[in-house]
Every structure is written in C-alpha cells, then in structure tokens.
Short mmCIF file of C-alpha atoms and ligand atoms in Angstrom, two decimals:
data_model
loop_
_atom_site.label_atom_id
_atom_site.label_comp_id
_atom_site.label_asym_id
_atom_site.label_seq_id
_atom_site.Cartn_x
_atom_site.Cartn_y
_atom_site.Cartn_z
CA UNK P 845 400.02 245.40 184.83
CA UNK P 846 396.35 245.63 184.29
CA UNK P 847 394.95 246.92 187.75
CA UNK P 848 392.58 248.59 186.27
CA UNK P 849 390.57 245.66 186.00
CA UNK P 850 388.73 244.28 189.25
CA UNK P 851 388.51 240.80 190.23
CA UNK P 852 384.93 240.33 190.17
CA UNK P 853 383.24 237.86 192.23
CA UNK P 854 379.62 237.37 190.48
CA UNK P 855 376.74 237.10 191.91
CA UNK P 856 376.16 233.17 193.67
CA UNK P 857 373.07 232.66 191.49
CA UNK P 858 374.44 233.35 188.40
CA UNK P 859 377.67 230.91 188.88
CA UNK P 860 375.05 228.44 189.86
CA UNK P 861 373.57 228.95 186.78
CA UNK P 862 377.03 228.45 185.06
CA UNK P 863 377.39 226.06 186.84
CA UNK P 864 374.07 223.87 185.72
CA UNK P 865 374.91 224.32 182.08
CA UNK P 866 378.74 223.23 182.48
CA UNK P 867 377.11 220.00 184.48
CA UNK P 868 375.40 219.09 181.25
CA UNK P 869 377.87 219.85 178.94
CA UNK P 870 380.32 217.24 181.05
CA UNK P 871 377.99 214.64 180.65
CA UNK P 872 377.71 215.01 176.60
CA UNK P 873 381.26 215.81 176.36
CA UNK P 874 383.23 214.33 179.13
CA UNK P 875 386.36 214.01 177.66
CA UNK P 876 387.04 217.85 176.53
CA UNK P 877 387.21 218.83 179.89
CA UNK P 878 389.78 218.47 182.62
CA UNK P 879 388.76 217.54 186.29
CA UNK P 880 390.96 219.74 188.80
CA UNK P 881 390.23 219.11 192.49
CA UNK P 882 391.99 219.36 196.07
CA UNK P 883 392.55 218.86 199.55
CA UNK P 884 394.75 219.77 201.98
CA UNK P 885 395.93 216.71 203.74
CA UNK P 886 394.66 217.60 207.42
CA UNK P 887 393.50 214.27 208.39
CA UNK P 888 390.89 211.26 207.77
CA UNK P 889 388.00 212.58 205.80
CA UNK P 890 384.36 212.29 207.33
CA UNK P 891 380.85 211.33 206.33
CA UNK P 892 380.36 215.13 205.56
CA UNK P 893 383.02 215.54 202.92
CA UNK P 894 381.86 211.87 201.70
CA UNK P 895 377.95 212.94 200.91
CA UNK P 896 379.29 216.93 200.13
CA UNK P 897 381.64 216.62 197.85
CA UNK P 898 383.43 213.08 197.39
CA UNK P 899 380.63 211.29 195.90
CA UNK P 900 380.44 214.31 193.33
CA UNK P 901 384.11 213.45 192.01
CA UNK P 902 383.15 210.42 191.73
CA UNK P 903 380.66 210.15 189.52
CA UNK P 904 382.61 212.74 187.65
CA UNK P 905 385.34 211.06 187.44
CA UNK P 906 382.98 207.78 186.51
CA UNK P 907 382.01 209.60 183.51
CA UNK P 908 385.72 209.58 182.11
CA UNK P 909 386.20 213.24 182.83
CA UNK P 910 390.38 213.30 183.12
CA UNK P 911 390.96 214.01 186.88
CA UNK P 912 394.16 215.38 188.71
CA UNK P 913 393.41 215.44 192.50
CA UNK P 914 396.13 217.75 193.98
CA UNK P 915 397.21 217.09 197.91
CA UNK P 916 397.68 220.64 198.77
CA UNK P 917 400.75 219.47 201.20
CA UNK P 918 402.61 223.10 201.22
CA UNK P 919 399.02 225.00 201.76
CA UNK P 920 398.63 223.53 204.51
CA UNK P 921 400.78 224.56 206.39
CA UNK P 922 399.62 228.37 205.86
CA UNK P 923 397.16 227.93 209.02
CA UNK P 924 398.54 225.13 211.15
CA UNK P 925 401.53 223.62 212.24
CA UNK P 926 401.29 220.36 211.58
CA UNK P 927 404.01 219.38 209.65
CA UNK P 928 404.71 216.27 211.92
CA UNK P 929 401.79 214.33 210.64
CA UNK P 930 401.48 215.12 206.48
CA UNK P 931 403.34 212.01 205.35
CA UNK P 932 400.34 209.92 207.17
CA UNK P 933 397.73 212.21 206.22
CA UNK P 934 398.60 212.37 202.83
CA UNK P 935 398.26 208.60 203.37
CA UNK P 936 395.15 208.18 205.04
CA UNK P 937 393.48 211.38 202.14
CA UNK P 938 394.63 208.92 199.60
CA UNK P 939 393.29 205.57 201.04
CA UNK P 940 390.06 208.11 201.37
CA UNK P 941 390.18 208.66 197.51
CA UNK P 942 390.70 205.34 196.47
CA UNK P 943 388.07 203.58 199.08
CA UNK P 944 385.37 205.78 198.11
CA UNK P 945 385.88 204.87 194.32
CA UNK P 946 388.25 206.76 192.75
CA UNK P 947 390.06 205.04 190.55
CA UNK P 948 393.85 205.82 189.73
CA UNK P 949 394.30 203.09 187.65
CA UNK P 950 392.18 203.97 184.43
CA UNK P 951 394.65 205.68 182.62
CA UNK P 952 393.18 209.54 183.38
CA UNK P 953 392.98 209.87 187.03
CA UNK P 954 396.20 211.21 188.73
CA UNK P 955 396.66 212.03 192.63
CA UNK P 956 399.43 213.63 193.77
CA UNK P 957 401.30 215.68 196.52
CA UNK P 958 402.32 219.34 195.01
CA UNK P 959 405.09 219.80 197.17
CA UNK P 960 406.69 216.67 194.17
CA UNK P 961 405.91 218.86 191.13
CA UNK P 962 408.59 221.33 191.29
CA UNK P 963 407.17 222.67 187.67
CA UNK P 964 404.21 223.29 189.14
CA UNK P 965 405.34 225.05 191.88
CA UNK P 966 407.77 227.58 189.52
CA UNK P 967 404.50 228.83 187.89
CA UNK P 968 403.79 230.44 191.12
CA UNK P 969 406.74 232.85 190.35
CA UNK P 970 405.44 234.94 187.45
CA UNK P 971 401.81 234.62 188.81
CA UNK P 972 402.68 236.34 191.68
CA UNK P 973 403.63 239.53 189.58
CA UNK P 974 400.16 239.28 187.93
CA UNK P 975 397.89 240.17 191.10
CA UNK P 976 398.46 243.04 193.35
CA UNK P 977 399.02 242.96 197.46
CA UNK P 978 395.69 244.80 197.37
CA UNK P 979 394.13 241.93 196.04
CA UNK P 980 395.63 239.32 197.45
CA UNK P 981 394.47 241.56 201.09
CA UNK P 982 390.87 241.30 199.91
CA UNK P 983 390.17 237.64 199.54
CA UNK P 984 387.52 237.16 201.82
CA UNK P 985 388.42 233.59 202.07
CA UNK P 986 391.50 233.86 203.37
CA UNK P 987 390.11 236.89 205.94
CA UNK P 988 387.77 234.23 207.45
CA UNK P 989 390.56 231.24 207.83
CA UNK P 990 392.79 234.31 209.61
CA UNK P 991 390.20 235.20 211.84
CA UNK P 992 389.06 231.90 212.62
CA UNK P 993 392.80 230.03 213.43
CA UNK P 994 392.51 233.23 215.54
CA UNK P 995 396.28 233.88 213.67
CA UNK P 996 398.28 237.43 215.02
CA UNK P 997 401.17 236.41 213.16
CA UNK P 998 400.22 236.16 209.83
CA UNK P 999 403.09 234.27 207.33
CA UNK P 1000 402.93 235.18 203.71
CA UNK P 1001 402.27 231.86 202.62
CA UNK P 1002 398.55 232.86 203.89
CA UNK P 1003 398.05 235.79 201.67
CA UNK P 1004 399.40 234.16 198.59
CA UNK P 1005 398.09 230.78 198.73
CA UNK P 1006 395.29 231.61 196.43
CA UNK P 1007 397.90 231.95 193.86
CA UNK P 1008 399.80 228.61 194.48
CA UNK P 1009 396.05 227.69 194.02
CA UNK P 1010 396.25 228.97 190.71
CA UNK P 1011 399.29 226.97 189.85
CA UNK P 1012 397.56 224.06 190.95
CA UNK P 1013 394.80 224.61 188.72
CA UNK P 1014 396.61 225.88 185.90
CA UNK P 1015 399.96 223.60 185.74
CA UNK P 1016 397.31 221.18 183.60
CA UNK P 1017 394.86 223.52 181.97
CA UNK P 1018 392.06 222.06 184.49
CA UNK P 1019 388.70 223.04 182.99
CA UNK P 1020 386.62 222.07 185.71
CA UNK P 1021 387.37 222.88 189.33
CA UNK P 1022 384.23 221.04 191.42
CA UNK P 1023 383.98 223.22 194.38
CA UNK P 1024 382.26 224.26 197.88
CA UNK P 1025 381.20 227.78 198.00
CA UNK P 1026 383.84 229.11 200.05
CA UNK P 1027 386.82 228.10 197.58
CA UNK P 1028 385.32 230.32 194.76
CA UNK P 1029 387.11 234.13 195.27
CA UNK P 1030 390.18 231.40 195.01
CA UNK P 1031 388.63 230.46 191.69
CA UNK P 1032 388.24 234.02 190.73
CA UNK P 1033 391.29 234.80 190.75
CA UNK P 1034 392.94 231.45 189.13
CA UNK P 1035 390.45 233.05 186.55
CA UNK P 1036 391.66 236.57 186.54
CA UNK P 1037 395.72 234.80 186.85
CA UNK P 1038 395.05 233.51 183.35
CA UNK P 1039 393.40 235.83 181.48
CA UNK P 1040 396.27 238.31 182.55
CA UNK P 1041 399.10 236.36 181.54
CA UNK P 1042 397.34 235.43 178.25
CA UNK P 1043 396.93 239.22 177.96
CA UNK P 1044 400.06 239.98 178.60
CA UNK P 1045 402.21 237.14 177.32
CA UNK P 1046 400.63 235.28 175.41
CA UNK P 1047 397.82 237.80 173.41
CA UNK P 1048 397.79 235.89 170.14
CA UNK P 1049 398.04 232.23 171.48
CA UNK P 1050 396.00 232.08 174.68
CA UNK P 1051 398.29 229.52 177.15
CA UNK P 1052 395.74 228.63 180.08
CA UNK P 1053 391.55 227.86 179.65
CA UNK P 1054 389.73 230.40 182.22
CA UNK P 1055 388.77 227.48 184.54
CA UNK P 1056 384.70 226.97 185.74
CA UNK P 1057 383.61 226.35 188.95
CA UNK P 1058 381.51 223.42 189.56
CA UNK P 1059 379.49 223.78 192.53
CA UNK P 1060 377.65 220.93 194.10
CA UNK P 1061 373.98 221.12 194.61
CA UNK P 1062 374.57 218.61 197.50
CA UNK P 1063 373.45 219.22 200.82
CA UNK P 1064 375.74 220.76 203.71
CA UNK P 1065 375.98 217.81 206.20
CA UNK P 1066 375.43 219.08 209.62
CA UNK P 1067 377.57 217.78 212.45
CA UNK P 1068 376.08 215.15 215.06
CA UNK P 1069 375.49 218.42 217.23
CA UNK P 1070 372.95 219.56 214.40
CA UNK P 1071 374.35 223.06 214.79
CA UNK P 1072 376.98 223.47 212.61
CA UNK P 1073 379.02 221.92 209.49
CA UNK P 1074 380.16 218.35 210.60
CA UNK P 1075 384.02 218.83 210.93
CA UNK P 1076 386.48 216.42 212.84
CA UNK P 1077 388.08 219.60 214.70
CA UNK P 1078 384.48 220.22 215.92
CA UNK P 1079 384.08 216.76 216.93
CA UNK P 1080 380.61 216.16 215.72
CA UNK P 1081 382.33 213.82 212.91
CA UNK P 1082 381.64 210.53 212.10
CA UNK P 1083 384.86 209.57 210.19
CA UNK P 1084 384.34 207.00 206.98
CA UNK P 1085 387.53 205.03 209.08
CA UNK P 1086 385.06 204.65 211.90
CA UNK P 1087 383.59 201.04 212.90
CA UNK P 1088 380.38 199.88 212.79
CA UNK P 1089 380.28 199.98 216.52
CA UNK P 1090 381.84 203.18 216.95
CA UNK P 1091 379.76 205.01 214.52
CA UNK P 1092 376.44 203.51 216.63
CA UNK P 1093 377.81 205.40 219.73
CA UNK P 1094 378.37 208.33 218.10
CA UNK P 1095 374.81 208.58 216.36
CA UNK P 1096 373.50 207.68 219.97
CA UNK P 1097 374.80 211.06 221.13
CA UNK P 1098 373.38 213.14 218.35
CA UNK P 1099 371.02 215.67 219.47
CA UNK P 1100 367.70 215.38 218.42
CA UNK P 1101 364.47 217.26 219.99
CA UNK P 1102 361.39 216.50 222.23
CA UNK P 1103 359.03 216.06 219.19
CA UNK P 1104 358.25 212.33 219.34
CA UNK P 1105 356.96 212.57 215.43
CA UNK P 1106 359.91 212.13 212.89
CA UNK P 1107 359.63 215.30 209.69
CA UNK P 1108 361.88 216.33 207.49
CA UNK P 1109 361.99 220.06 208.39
CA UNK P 1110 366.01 221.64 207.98
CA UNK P 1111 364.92 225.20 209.16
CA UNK P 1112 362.43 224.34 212.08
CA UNK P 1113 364.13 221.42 213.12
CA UNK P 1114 367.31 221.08 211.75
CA UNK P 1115 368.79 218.12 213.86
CA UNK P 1116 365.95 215.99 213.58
CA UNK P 1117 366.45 216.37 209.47
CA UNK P 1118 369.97 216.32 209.32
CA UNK P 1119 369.62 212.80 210.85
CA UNK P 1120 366.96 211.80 208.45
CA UNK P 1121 369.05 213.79 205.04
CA UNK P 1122 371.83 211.21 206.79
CA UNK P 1123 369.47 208.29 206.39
CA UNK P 1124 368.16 209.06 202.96
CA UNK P 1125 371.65 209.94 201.06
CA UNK P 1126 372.47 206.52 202.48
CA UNK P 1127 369.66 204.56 201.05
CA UNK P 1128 369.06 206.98 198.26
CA UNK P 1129 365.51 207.43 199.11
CA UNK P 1130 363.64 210.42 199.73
CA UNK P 1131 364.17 212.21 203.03
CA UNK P 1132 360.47 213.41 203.12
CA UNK P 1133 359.79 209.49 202.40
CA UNK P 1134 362.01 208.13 205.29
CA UNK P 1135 360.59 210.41 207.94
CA UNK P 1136 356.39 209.51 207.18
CA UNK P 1137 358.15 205.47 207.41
CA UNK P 1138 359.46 206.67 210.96
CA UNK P 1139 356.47 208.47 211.70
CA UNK P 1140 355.88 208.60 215.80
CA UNK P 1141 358.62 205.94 216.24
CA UNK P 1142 360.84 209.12 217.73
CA UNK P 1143 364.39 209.87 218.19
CA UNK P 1144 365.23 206.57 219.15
CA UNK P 1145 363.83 204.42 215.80
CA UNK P 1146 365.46 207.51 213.65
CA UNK P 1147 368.47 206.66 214.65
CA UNK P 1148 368.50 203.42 214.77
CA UNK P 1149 367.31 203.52 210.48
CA UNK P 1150 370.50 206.10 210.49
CA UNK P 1151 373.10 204.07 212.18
CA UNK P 1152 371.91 200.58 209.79
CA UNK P 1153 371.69 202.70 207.31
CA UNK P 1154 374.80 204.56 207.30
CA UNK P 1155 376.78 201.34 208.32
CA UNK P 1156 375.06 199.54 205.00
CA UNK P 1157 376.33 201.83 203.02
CA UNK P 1158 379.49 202.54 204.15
CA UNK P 1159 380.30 198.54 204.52
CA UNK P 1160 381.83 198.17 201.16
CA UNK P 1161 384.15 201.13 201.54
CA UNK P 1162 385.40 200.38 204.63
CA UNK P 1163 386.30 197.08 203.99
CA UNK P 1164 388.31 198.58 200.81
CA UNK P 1165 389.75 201.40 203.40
CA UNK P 1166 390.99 198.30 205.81
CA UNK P 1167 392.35 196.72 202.86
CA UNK P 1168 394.54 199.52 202.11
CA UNK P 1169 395.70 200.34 205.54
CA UNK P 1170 397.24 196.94 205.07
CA UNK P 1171 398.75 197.53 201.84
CA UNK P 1172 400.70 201.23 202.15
CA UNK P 1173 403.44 200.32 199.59
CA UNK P 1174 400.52 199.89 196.98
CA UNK P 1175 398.85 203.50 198.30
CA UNK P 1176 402.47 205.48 197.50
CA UNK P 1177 403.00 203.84 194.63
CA UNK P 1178 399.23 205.89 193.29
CA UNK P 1179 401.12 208.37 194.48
CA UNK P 1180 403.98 207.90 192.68
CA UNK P 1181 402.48 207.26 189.53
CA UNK P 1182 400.13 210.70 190.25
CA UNK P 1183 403.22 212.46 190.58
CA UNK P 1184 404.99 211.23 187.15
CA UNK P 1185 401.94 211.93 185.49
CA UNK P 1186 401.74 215.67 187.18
CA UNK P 1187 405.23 216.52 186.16
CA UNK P 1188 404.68 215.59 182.80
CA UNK P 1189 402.00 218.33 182.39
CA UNK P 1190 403.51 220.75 184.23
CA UNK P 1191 406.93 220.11 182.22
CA UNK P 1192 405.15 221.16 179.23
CA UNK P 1193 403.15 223.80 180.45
CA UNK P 1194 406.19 225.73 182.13
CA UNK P 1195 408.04 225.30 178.43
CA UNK P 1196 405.03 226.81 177.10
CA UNK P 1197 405.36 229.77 179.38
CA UNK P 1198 408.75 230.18 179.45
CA UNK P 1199 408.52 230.90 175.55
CA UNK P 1200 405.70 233.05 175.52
CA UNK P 1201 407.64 235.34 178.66
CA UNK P 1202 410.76 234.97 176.18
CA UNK P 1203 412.80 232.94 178.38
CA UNK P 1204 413.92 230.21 176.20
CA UNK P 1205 417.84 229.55 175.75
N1 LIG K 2498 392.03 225.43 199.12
C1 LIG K 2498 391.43 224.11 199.05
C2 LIG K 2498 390.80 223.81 200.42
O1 LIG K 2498 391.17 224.38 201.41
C3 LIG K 2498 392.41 223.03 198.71
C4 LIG K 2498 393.02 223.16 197.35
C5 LIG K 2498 394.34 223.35 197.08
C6 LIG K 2498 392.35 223.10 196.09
N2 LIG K 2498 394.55 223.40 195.74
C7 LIG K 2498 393.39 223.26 195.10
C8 LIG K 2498 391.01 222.93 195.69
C9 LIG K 2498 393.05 223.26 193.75
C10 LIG K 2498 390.71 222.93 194.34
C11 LIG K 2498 391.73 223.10 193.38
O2 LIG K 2498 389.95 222.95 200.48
#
C-alpha cells in the first residue's frame, strides 16, 4: 500500500475557499452533483442544528441536488450505549428531516438507516486495508470524542468509524458532503480511501469521485447559557419538538448581562448577541438591525422579540412535526423507501468493485 503518501488536512481557509466555488457551481449545475449527509440518531434535533446546518440541506436539496441522508445507526454506538432507544431516535431524526422541509418524496431524496444496506456496509472490508492503524490513531476527531466521553476502554468501532464513514459516502459516489468543521479529517480520509483504491484497483477506470466538503458559512448557535455550542446533553437546548410555552420558559432563563442597551457584539458580549443572531435568523433580518429596534428596551424586550420570534417561525414546522408523531407508519415507510433506494446504489457500486479487485465468479 501507498503509505508513503500522508493524509493531508489543508489549511481551513483554503477548503473554505473550495468550498465557495463548489457552492456556485451547485447552483448552475445542481444535478451533476450528489448530496451526501448524516447523523447519528442520538435524539430530537435542536434549534442549533436547525439554523447550523439543517436549513443548509435544505435549500440544497431545494435546488434538486440528489440527496442521500444516511442515519449513522451502527456509529453510534462507538461512544455511547444507547442501543435501547435508536429505533425511536431514528424516528424522531426522521420526523426532524421531513418537518423542517426535506422532502423524500421528489424522486431524488433518500433517508435511510445504514445498519439496512448490507452493500454498503461490505465496502468497509477492503477500505479498511487501504489506511494504516497509524492513521486511523491520528484522527484528531476521533481523539477529541475519546477524551471527551471520558472513554478508558476504547472499542475498535471508535478508531475505524471514519472508514465506515467512507462507505457511507462512497457506497453512492456522493459529490458533496455539507459539513461542520469538525467532520472534515473524516472527509480527508473518505478522500484519501478513494483515490487509493482507484490507484490501486481501479488505475485506468477511476470507481469513486474524491468527494468535497461543503462547509456552512452559518453561524455556531450558542446554547441558552451563551457559553458554549447549544447541545441537548448540555441542556442549554431549545428542541424544534418544544412548545410554544415551553420554549418561552426556556428563553426566560437565558443569560444575558447588566447592560440595559441591546448590540449585536459576539466577542464582547456574546450572550446578549447570540439571543439577538436567534432573533434575526428567525425573521431573516439583520442582527445589527434588530438590536438598534431593541435599543434600551433591555434583556427583558430582547427576549421577548426572541421567544415571538422564534415561535413564528418555528409554527409551521411544528405543526408538520405533530402531524407526523401521529402518523409513524407513514415516517418508516420514508424509511423504507430510503433504504430500497440505498441498496440499489450500493448493489451496483460493490459489483463495480468486486470486478475491479477481480472478484467476480
Ligand atoms: N460522523 C457524523 C457526525 O457525527 C455522522 C455521519 C455518519 C456522517 N456518516 C456520515 C456525516 C456521512 C456525513 C456523511 O455527525
């Protein structure tokens, strides 16, 4: 194998660069590229993963970009042990999909569990002879998710993941894997994965696209703490399943600071603004615009333009979320239909490879 040859992860400015020019050449040329995103199913999603990264795949997917959203049911279960709950999360992550706008009924949007694409999952096989335990060791990804589960025992499923990843990505030939900044060394190396088996299978006819990242230029949401990323295991959530009451209460609680006048200042004051970014992604208006309005109204008037705000816009997808919670037969049959279309690809794509690594009876 080719060890010789470094995964390299880039500088950040230069894949945002990348990044800008494959942004434009989606929206002249949606269809030649293929939309590749996941989750792993660890619960309800939030208002933070709405505004960060579920409104991007969207309007991706809104342009007619083909879209496979992969459930990443067995990764999960590298860092926690929930396996008692990932029929219902899977559940709830799909009502999540489908409420916010995603729509698997147009003919080229797919969702789908990967733990029901056994094709996919074979791929894993001859990837893992491609990278080297020294890689796989480096991922600085996968260092931070070990050190913060606080994990001794470390199961093997953690140190390879990245290369299921890879079989995710690649069972389909996804182009375009829309991304936070965190999931790129994984990117890297789906990257690295098939340039070396194109190398060294498959020279003459390349089998797998080197995938792009696609990084979102949106804003990290805060939590309602204002200190860190909103996360539910944090509890500084609001979740897009909360009521209109609920969420209220919770926006009540966020901390704010003892400046009565209301500016839109994330380094000096980043509660305050994360409370008025809140407002303004809602009404999509200018933060800058919504603070002057709020002016020396204080804490108390910014959050009650936050809380109608928020509740405004989230109105019409929670009503679709309630909607679904009624109708669960209609949610797995998505699934269902996600995970036909899944094999499919991945049927062809491990005949493909099986010839090229002559393994064909
Ligand atoms: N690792 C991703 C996360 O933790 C989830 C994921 C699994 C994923 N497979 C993927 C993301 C394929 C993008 C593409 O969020």
């Amino acid at each position: 194998m080719d060890t010789h040859e470094h995964l390299e992860y880039g500088t950040f400015e230069a894949t945002l660069e990348r990044s800008r020019l494959l942004e434009k050449d989606i929206l002249e040329n949606p269809t030649k590229h293929k939309l590749l995103t996941g989750d792993r199913p660890t619960g309800r999603l939030h208002v933070g993963h709405l505004f960060g990264s579920l409104q991007n795949r969207v309007r991706l997917h809104k342009l007619g970009v083909p879209t496979f959203i992969v459930i990443a049911d067995y990764q999960v279960l590298t860092d926690r042990d929930t396996y008692e709950s990932i029929a219902e999360n899977v559940l709830q992550l799909t009502i999540d999909y489908i409420a916010a706008g995603i729509d698997p009924h147009d003919g080229k949007t797919f969702i789908f569990p990967h733990s029901h694409v056994p094709e996919l999952n074979q791929l894993l096989l001859p990837f893992l002879t491609l990278v080297t335990m020294a890689e796989l060791d480096r991922n600085p990804t996968v260092k931070e998710e070990i050190a913060a589960a606080g994990l001794t025992r470390i199961n093997a499923g953690m140190y390879t993941y990245p290369v299921h990843q890879a079989a995710d990505i690649l069972f389909c030939k996804g182009t375009v894997v829309p991304v936070g900044k965190d999931q790129l060394p994984h990117l890297e190396l789906t990257r690295t994965i098939a340039r070396r088996f194109n190398n060294r299978f498959a020279e003459h006819k390349p089998v797998f696209p080197e995938p792009q990242p696609l990084l979102s230029e949106a804003p990290i949401i805060l939590g309602l703490d204002g200190s860190q990323k909103m996360s539910k295991s944090r509890n500084n959530a609001i979740m897009l399943s909360a009521d209109e009451d609920e969420t209220a209460r919770l926006i009540k609680r966020a901390k704010t600071d003892s400046e009565r006048r209301i500016t839109f200042d994330p380094t000096n004051r980043p509660e305050v603004s994360n409370l008025v970014m809140l407002a303004a992604l809602s009404t999509g208006r200018k933060p800058e615009e919504i603070a002057e309005e709020i002016g020396d109204g204080g804490g108390g008037k910014l959050k009650q333009v936050v809380t109608e705000s928020l509740n405004e816009y989230l109105r019409p997808l929670r009503a679709r979320r309630k909607e679904l919670e009624q109708n669960l037969d209609y949610v797995r049959d998505v699934l269902r239909q996600g995970v036909a279309a899944a094999r499919e690809e991945a049927i062809q794509t491990l005949n493909e490879v099986r010839e090229v690594m002559n393994m064909t009876l």
